[in-house]
XYZ file of C-alpha atoms in Angstrom:
632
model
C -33.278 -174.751 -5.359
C -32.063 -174.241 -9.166
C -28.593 -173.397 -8.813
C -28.789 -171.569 -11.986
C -30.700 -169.156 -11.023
C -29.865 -165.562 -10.424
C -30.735 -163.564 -7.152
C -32.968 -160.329 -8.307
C -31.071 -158.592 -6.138
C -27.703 -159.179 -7.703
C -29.266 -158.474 -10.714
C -30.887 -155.532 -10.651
C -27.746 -154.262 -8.389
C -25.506 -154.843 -11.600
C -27.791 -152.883 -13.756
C -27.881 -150.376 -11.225
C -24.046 -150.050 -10.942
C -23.538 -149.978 -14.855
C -26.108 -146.984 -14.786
C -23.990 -145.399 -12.511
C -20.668 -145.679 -13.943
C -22.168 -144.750 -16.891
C -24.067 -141.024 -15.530
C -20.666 -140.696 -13.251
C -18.068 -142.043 -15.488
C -16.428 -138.473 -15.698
C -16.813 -138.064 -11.358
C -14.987 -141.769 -11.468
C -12.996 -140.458 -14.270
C -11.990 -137.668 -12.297
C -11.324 -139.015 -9.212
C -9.548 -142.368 -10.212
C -7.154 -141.087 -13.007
C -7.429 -137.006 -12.664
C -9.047 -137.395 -15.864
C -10.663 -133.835 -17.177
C -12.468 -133.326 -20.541
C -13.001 -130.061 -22.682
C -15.037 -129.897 -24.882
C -14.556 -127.827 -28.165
C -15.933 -124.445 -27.386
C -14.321 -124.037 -23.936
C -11.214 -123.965 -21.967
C -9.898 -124.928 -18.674
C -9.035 -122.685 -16.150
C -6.278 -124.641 -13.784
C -5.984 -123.654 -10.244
C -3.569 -125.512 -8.175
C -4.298 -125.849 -4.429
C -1.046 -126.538 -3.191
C 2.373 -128.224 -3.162
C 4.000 -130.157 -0.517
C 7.272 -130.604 -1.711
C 9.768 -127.819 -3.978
C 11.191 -124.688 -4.237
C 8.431 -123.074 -5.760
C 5.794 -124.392 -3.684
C 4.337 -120.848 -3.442
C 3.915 -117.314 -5.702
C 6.437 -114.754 -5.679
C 5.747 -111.820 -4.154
C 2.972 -109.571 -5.491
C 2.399 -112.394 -8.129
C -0.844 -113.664 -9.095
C -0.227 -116.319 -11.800
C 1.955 -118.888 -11.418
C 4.169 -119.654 -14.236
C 6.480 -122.680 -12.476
C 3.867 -124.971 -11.027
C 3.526 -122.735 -7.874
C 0.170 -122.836 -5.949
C -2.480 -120.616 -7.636
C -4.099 -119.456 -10.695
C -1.864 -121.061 -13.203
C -0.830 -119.408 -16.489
C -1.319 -122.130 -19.020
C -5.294 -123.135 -20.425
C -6.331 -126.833 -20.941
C -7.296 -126.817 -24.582
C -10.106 -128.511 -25.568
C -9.503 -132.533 -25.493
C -9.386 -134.848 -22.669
C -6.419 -134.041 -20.060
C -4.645 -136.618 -16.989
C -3.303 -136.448 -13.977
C -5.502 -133.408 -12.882
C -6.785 -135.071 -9.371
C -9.546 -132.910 -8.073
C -7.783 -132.652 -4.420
C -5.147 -130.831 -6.005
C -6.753 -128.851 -9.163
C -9.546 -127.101 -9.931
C -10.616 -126.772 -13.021
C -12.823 -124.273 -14.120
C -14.413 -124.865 -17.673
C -15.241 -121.399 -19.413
C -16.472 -120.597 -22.702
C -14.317 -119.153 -25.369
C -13.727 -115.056 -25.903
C -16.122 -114.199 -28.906
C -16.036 -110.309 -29.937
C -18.247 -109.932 -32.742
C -17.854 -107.876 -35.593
C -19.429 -104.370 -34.542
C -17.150 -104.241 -31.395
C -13.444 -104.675 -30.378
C -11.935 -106.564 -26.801
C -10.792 -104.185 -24.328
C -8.452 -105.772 -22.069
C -7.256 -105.534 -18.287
C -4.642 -107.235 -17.090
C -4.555 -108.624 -13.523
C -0.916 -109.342 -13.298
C 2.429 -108.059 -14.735
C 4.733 -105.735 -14.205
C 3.318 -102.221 -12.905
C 2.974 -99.432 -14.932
C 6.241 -97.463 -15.201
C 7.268 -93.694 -17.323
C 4.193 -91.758 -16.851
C 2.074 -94.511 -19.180
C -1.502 -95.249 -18.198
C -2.205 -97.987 -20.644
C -0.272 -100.953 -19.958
C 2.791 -100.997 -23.540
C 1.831 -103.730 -25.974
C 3.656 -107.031 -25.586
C 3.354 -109.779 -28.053
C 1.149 -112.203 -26.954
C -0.992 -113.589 -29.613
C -3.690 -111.491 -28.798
C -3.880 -112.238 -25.318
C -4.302 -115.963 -25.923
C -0.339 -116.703 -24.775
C -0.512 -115.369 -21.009
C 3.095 -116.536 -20.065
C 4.621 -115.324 -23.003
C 2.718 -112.190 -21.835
C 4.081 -112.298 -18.592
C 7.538 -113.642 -20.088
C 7.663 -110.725 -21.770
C 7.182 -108.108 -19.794
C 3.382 -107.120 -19.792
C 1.956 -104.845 -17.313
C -0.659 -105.257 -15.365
C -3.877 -102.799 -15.785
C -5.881 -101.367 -18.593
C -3.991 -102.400 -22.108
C -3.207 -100.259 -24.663
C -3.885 -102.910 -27.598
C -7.116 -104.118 -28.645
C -8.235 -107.352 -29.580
C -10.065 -107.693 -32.837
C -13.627 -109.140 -34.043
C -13.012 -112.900 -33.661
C -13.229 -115.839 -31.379
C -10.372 -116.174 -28.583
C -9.210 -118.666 -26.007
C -7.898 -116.419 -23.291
C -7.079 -116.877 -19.566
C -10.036 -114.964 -18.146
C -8.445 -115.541 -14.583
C -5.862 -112.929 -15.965
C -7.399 -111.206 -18.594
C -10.471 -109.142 -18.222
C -11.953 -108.540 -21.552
C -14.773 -106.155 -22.141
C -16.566 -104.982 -25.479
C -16.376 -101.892 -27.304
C -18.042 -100.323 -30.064
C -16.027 -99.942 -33.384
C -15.660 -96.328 -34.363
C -17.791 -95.169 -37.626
C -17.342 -91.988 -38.886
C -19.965 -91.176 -41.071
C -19.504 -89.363 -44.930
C -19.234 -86.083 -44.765
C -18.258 -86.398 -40.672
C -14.531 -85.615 -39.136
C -13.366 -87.404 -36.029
C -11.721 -84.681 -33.536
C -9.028 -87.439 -31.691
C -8.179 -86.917 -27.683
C -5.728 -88.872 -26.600
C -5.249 -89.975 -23.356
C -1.764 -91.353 -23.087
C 1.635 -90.130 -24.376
C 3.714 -87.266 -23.610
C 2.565 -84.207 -22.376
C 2.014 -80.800 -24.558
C 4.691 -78.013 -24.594
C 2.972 -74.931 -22.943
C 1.516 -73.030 -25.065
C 0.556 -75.657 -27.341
C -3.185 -76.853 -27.759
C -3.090 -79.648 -29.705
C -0.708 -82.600 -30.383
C 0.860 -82.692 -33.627
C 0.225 -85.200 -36.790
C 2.227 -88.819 -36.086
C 3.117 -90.210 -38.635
C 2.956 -94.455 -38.996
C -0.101 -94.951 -36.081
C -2.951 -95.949 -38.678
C -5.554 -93.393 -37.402
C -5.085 -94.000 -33.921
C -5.271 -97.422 -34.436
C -2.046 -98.405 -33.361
C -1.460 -96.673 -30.431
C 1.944 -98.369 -28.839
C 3.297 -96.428 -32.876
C 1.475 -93.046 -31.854
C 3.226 -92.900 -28.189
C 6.447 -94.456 -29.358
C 6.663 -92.047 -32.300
C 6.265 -88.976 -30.075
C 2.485 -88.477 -29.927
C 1.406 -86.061 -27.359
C -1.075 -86.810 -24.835
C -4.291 -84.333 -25.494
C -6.355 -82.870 -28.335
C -4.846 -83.526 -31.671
C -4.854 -81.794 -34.546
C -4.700 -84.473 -36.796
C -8.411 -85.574 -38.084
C -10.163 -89.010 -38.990
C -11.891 -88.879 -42.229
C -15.373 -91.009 -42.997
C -14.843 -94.732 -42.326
C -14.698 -97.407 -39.520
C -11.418 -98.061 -36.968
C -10.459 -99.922 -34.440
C -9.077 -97.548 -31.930
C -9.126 -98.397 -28.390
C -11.437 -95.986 -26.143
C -9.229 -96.224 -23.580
C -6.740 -94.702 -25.044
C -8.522 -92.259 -27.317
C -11.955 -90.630 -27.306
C -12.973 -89.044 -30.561
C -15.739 -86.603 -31.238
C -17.395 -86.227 -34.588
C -18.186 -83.223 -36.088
C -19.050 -82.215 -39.625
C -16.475 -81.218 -42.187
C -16.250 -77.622 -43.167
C -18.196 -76.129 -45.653
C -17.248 -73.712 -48.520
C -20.702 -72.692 -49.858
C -20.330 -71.348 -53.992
C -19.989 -67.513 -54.014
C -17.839 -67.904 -50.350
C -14.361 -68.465 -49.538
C -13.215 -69.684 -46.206
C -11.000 -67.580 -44.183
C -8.697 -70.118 -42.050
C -7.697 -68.747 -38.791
C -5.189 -71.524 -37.207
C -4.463 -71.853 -33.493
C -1.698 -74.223 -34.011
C 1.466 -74.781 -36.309
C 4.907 -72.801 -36.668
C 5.033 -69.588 -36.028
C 4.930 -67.828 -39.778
C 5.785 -65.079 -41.772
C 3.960 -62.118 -42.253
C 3.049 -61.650 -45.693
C 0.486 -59.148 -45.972
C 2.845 -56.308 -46.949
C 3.955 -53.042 -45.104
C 1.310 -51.215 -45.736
C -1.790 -53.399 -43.765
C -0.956 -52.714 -40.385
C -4.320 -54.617 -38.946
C -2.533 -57.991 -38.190
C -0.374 -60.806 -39.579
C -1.190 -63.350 -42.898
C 0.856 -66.345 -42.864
C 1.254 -69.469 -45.012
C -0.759 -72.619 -44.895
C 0.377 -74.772 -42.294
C 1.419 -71.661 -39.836
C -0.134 -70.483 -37.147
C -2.564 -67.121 -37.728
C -4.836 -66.072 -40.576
C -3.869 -67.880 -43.365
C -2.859 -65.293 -46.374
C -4.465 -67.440 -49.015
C -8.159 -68.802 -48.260
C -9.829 -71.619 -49.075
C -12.372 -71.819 -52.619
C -15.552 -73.392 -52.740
C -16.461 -77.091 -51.431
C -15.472 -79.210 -48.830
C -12.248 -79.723 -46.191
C -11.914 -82.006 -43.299
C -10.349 -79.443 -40.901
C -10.294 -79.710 -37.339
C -12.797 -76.908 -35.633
C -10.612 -77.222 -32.128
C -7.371 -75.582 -33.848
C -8.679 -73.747 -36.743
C -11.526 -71.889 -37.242
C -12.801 -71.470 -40.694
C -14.566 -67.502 -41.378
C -16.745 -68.109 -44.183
C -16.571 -64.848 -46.434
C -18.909 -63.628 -49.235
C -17.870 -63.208 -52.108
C -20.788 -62.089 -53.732
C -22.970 -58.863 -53.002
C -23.842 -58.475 -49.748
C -27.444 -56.806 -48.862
C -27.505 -55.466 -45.428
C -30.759 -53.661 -44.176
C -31.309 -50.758 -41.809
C -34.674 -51.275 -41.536
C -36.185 -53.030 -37.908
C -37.439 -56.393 -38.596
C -36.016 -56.928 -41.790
C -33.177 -59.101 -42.617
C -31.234 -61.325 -44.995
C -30.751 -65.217 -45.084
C -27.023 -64.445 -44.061
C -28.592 -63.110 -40.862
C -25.361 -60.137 -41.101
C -28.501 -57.346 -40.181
C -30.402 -59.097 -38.256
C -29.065 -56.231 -35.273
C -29.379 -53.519 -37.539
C -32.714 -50.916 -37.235
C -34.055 -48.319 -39.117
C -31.992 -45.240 -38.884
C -33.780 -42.102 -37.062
C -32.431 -38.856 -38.372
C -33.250 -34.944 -37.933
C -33.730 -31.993 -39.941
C -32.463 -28.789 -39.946
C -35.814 -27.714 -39.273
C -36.059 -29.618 -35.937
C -37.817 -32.525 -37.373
C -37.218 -36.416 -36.048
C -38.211 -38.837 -38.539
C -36.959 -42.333 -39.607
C -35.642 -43.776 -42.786
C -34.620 -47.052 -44.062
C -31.528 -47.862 -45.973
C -29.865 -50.453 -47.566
C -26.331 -50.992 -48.504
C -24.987 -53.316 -51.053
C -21.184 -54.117 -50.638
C -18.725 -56.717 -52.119
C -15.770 -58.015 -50.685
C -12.924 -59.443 -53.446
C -11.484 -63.168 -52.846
C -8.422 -61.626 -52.214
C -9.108 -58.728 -49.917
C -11.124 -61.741 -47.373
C -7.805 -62.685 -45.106
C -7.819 -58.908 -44.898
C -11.047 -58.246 -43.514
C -10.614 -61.351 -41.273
C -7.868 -60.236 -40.222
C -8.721 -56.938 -39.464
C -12.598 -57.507 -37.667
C -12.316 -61.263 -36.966
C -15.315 -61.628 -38.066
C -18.473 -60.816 -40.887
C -20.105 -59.847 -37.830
C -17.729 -57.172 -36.103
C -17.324 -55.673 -39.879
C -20.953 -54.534 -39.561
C -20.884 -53.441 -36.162
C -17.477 -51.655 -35.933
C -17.628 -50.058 -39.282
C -20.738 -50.321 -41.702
C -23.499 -49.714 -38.989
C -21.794 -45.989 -37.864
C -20.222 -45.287 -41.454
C -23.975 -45.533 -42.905
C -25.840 -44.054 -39.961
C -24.002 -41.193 -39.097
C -24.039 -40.367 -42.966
C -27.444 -40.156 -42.990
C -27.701 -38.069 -40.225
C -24.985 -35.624 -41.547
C -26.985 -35.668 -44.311
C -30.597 -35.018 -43.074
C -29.328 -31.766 -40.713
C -28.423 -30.349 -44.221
C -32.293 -29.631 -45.168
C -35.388 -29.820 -44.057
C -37.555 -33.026 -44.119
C -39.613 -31.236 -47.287
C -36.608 -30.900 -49.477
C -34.957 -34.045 -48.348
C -37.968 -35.930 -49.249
C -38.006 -33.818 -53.084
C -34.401 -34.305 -53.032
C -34.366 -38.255 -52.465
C -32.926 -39.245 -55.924
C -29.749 -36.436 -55.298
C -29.693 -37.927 -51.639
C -29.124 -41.706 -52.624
C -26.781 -40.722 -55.649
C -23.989 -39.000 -52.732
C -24.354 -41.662 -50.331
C -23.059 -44.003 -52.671
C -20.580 -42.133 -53.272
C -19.454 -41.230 -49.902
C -20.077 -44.271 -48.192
C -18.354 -45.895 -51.367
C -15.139 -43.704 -50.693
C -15.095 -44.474 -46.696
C -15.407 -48.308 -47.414
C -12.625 -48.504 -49.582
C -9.874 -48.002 -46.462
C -11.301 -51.413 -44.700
C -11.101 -53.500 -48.412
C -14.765 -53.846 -49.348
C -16.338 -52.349 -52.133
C -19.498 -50.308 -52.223
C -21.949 -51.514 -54.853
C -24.786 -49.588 -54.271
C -26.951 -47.250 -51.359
C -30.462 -47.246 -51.722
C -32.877 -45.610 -49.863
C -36.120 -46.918 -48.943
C -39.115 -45.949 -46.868
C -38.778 -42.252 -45.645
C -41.334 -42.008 -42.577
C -41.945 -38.259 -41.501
C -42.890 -36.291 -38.500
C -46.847 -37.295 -37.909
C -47.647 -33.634 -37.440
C -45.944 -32.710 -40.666
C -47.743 -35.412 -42.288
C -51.081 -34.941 -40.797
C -50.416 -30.515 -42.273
C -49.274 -32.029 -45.930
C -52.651 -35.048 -45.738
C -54.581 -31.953 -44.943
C -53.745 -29.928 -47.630
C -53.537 -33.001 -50.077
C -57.314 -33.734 -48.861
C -58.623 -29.938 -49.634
C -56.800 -30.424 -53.124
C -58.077 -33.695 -53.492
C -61.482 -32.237 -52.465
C -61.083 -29.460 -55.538
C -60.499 -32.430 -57.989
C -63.745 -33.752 -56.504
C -65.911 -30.695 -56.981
C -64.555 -30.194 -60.139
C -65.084 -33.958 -60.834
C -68.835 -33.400 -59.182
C -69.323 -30.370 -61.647
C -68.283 -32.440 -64.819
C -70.093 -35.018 -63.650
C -73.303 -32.383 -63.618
C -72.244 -31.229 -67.686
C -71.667 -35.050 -68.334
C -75.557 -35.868 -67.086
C -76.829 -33.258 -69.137
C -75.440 -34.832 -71.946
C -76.912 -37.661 -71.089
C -80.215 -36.091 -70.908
C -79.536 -34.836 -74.109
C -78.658 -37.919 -75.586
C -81.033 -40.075 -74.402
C -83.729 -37.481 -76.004
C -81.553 -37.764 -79.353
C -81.701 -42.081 -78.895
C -85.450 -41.736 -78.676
C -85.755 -40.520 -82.236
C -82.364 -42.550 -83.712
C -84.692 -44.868 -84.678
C -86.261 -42.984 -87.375
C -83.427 -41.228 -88.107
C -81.482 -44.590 -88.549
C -84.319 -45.844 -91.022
C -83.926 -42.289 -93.049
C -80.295 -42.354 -93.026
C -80.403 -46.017 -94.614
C -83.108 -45.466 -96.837
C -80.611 -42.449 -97.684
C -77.508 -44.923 -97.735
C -79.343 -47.451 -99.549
C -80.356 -44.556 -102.374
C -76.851 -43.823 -102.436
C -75.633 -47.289 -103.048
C -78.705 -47.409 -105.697
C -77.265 -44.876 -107.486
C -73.146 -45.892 -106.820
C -74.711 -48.784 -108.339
C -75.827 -47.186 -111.455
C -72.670 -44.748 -112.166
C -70.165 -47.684 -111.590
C -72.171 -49.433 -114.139
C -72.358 -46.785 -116.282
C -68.979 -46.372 -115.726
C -67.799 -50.210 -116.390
C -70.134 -50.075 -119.484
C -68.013 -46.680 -120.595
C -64.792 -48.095 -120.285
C -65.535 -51.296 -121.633
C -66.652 -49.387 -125.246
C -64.024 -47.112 -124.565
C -61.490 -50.154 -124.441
C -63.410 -51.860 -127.830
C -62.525 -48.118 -129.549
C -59.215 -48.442 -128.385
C -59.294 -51.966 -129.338
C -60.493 -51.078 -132.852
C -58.658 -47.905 -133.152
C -55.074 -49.632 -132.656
C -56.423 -52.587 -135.033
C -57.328 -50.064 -137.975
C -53.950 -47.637 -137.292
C -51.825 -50.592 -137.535
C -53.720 -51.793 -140.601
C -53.143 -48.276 -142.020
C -49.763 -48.637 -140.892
C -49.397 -51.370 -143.169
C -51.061 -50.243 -145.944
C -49.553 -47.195 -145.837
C -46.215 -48.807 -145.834
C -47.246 -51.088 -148.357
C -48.012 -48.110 -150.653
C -45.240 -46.580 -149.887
C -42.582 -49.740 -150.658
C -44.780 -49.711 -153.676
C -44.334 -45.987 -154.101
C -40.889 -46.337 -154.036
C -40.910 -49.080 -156.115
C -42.962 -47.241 -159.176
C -40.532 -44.590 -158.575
C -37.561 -46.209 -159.405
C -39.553 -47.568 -162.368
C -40.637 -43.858 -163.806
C -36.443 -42.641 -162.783
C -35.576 -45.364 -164.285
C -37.759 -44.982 -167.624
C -37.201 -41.068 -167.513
C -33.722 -41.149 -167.646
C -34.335 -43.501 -170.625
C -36.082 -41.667 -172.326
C -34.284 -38.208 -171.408
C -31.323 -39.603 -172.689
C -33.157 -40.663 -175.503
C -34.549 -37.282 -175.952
C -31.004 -36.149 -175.608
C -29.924 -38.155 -178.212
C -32.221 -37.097 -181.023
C -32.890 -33.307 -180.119
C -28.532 -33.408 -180.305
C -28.853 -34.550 -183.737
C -31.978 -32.467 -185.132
C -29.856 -29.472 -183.657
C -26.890 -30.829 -185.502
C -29.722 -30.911 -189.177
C -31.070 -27.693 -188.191
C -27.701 -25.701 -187.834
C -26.680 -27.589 -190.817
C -30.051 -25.835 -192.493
C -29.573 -22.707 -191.338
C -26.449 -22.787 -192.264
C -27.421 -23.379 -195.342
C -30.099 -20.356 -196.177
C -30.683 -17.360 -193.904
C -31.733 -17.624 -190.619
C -34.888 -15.376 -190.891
C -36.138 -17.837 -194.185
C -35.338 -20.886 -192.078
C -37.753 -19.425 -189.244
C -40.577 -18.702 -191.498
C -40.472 -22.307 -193.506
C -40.409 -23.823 -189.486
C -44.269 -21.962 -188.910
C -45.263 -22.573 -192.062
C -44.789 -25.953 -191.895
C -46.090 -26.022 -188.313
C -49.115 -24.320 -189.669
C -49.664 -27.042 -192.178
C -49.229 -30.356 -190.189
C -52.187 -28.270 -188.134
C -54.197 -28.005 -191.055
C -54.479 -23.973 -190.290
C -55.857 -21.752 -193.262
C -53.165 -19.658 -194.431
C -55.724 -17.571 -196.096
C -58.289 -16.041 -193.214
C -61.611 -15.528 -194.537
C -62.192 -12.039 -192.907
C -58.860 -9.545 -193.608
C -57.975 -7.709 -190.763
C -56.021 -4.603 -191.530
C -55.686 -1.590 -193.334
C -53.789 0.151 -195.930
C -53.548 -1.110 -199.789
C -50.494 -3.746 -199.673
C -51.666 -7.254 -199.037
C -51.454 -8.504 -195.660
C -48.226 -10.184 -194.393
C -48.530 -14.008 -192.276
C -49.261 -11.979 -189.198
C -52.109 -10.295 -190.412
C -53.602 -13.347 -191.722
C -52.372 -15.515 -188.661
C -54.526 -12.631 -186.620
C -57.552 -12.414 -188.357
C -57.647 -16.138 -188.117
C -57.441 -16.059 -184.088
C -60.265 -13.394 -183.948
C -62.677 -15.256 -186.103
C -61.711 -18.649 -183.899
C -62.750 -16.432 -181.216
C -65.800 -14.739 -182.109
C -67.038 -18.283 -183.151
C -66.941 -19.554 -179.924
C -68.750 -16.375 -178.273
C -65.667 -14.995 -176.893
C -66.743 -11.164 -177.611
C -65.167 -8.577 -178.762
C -62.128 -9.363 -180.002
C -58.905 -8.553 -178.475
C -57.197 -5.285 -179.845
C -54.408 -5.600 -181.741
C -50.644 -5.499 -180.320
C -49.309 -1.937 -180.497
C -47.572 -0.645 -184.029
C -48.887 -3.516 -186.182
């Protein structure tokens, strides 16, 4: 036999051994050198079975974790890495998984050891501990066992779950336009009396809630608020309700009635005697309200009256009603007459409360809704009632304008005394007795029935005349054709007179025309004559005054020769040699060939210068000489 070779046996036992070792290297691991490995993601959990020798070989009283090697659930971890001396027939180890609290929650935590609870507290006080991760300096330090008052964050944690008992929690979200109403459940208790805790100041919003109990917080509603956003406040101390923030609508104002705060001042003035108005802040109806929009105030301690400030419409009329919903309990008003009559009417009354006068109201009714129930619904009813026993349902009907004109003014006047204005009163549907009714639609229908005969009668006349002028339409025809051939005539014959006429004018303008042409002509000439008129004028003045001058001249001198002749023979001789000569230069016959005169002396000049003239005369078949002058 080959000494060399190797027994299968031994062989394949080798392999089998190294496969061994190898799956149960940490069991060998374990059990050889106490050997334990973590791995990155976990922790170890050490519990220690027992101890032989020692004064601490077992847990105090009431203890649970042992922090000085006692026998037990041990306070210190194994971190992740490999760890010796751990023999398994004195530890057990037990491997968890680290403490993940994702981002959407928070760790609530329970403590199973520590010292008890102590002072009234039912969360366990915060101890610094590194979030839980550090359970002896937890238990070092004084934690208490039970439910913990701090939180542990979004994040991954390697805690001592055989201490710790950690649960998850939603983070609180308050949504936009949300409030959070906070309860607490821990800290002191409330003065009596009191309903909600006051606002702490340095807690975070509840989030820090060893701050909130150590700075006084109450235990209980409080009337501090949480506006829109996310917080990490432990449920188990707090529980918080949302609700939506208060709303100021445009044309309201907000009445704030607080049921906490100081006790205030009363500053409404002596003469409201209806209740108190205090300062912001104070407890009662606040004195000054709040405007338009929108306030994150607490509807557990104050209560927020929203009050028009706009007209107000309210109805007595059944089944009619505003959007403010303020009538939606009021009716139609049933009234009676003087004359015994029942019958209903419908009324509405338009009122206005100032900004100012709100608190007031609020503080007089409490609400919008005892306003119209303790005072506007019997003010405005038993008016009308009054008012309809006055006359009967006839006149009150006639009378309706009058009617609606002294409500307004009465109801105005009784309004004033509770601060709101009356705008208006109007009076609507008036609904009368049936039988009354059914006597006035009878004696409307007989007049009614008059119209219709009458209408029935006209409607006969109106026929006729439609007979008649149908009969007339049948012959229109040939009266249209005459009356055009008529028209047509007549337009002939416009036709002929407006061109007569045109023609007319036209010559009558060309006479003009010619007229105005020749006068101006004239004009001209005429003023050409006369320039030259003038002209010849000056000429002939001119010339005469020449020749006057001239004339002047020479007769001056031949009167100058002839004085000098007379002067120089007798005056009578000078005369006669002046005809003579005169007769000569005229070639006239001194002696006349017929002798006219008598007596025997020889006739003088005269006679002859006569008988000459009577010949001349009879010569040119003058007749009978004239006689002689008297005495020749």
């Amino acid at each position: 036999m080959d000494s060399t070779a190797v027994d299968p046996v031994v062989k394949y036992g080798w392999i089998l051994i190294l496969i061994l070792l190898f799956v149960l290297y940490k069991l060998v691991l374990r059990v050889i050198f106490g050997t334990v490995i973590i791995s990155k993601d976990e922790i170890g959990i050490i519990n220690k079975k027992w101890v032989l020798v020692g004064k601490n070989r077992t847990l105090p009283d009431g203890a649970i974790v042992a922090l000085n090697g006692e026998a037990g659930l041990q306070a210190d971890t194994l971190a992740p890495g490999i760890h010796f001396g751990l023999w398994a027939w004195q530890y057990a180890v037990t491997k968890v998984p680290f403490t993940t609290i994702d981002k959407t929650h928070i760790g609530i935590v329970e403590a199973r050891d520590g010292h008890a609870l102590s002072g009234g507290r039912v969360l366990a006080r915060t101890v610094e501990c590194n979030s839980f991760q550090d359970a002896r300096a937890f238990l070092t330090r004084g934690g208490e066992r039970g439910p913990q008052i701090s939180i542990i964050p979004p994040g991954t944690y390697r805690i001592n779950t055989g201490l710790f008992q950690v649960a998850a929690a939603e983070v609180l979200e308050i949504p936009d336009n949300m409030v959070g109403v906070v309860t607490t459940k821990d800290g002191k208790p409330l003065a009596t009396g009191e309903i909600a805790g006051k606002e702490i100041a340095g807690h975070n919003m509840y989030q820090d809630a060893e701050a909130f109990i150590t700075n006084g917080g109450h235990k209980g509603l409080q009337e501090q608020v949480i506006l829109a956003g996310r917080y990490f406040i432990n449920p188990r101390f707090a529980t918080v309700e949302t609700k939506p923030m208060t709303d100021v609508p445009i044309a309201n104002v907000g009445v704030v009635i607080a049921y906490v705060g100081e006790e205030g001042k009363d500053m409404s003035g002596d003469s409201f005697k209806h209740g108190n108005l205090v300062s912001r802040g104070q407890k009662g109806v606040w004195f000054d309200p709040l405007d338009p929009g929108k306030y994150p105030i607490n509807p557990f301690t104050h209560k927020v009256e929203i009050v028009p400030t706009a007209n107000i419409v309210l109805n007595w009329a059944t089944g009619k009603s505003e959007s403010h919903k303020l009538d939606e309990k009021l009716s139609t008003i049933t009234v009676r007459s003087s004359d015994g009559f029942t019958f209903n009417l419908d009324v509405s009354q338009i009122i206005h409360i100032p900004r100012n006068d709100a608190p007031k109201v609020i503080a007089r009714f409490g609400t919008m809704a005892n306003l119209v129930t303790q005072v506007l619904e019997p003010t405005i009813g038993n008016y009308f009632r009054n008012a309809a026993q006055t006359s009967d349902v006839i006149e009150f009907l006639k009378k309706r304008s009058e009617r609606q004109s002294e409500a307004k003014i009465a109801i105005g006047a009784a309004l004033t005394e509770y601060n709101v204005n009356a705008i208006d009163t109007l009076i609507g549907d008036i609904t009368p007795p049936e039988a009354l009714m059914k006597t006035l639609t009878d004696r409307k229908i007989a007049e009614q029935e008059q119209v219709t005969y009458r209408t029935q009668q006209l409607a006969e006349e109106t026929r006729k005349d439609l007979q008649q002028a149908r009969a007339m339409a049948d012959t229109q025809a040939r009266v249209v054709d005459a009356e055009r051939s008529v028209s047509i005539a007549e337009f002939a014959a416009q036709a002929q007179v407006k061109q007569a006429t045109g023609a007319g004018q036209s010559k009558t303008i060309t006479a003009e025309a010619d007229a105005r042409v020749r006068t101006i002509s004239a004009e001209a000439e005429a003023r050409a004559k006369t320039i030259n008129a003038q002209a010849d004028a000056n000429v002939v003045i001119t010339v005469g005054n020449a020749d006057a001058t001239k004339a002047l001249a020479v007769g001056t001198a031949e009167a100058d020769v002839i004085k000098m002749k007379i002067d120089s023979m007798e005056s009578g001789n000078y005369a006669l040699v002046q005809v003579v000569q005169a007769l000569a230069s005229n070639k006239v016959q001194l002696v006349p060939q017929i002798v006219a005169g008598g007596g025997s002396q020889g006739g003088t000049l005269v006679d002859v210068l006569l008988a000459n003239l009577i010949r001349d005369h009879m010569n040119t078949g003058g007749g009978t000489p004239p006689a002689p002058p008297t005495g020749q």
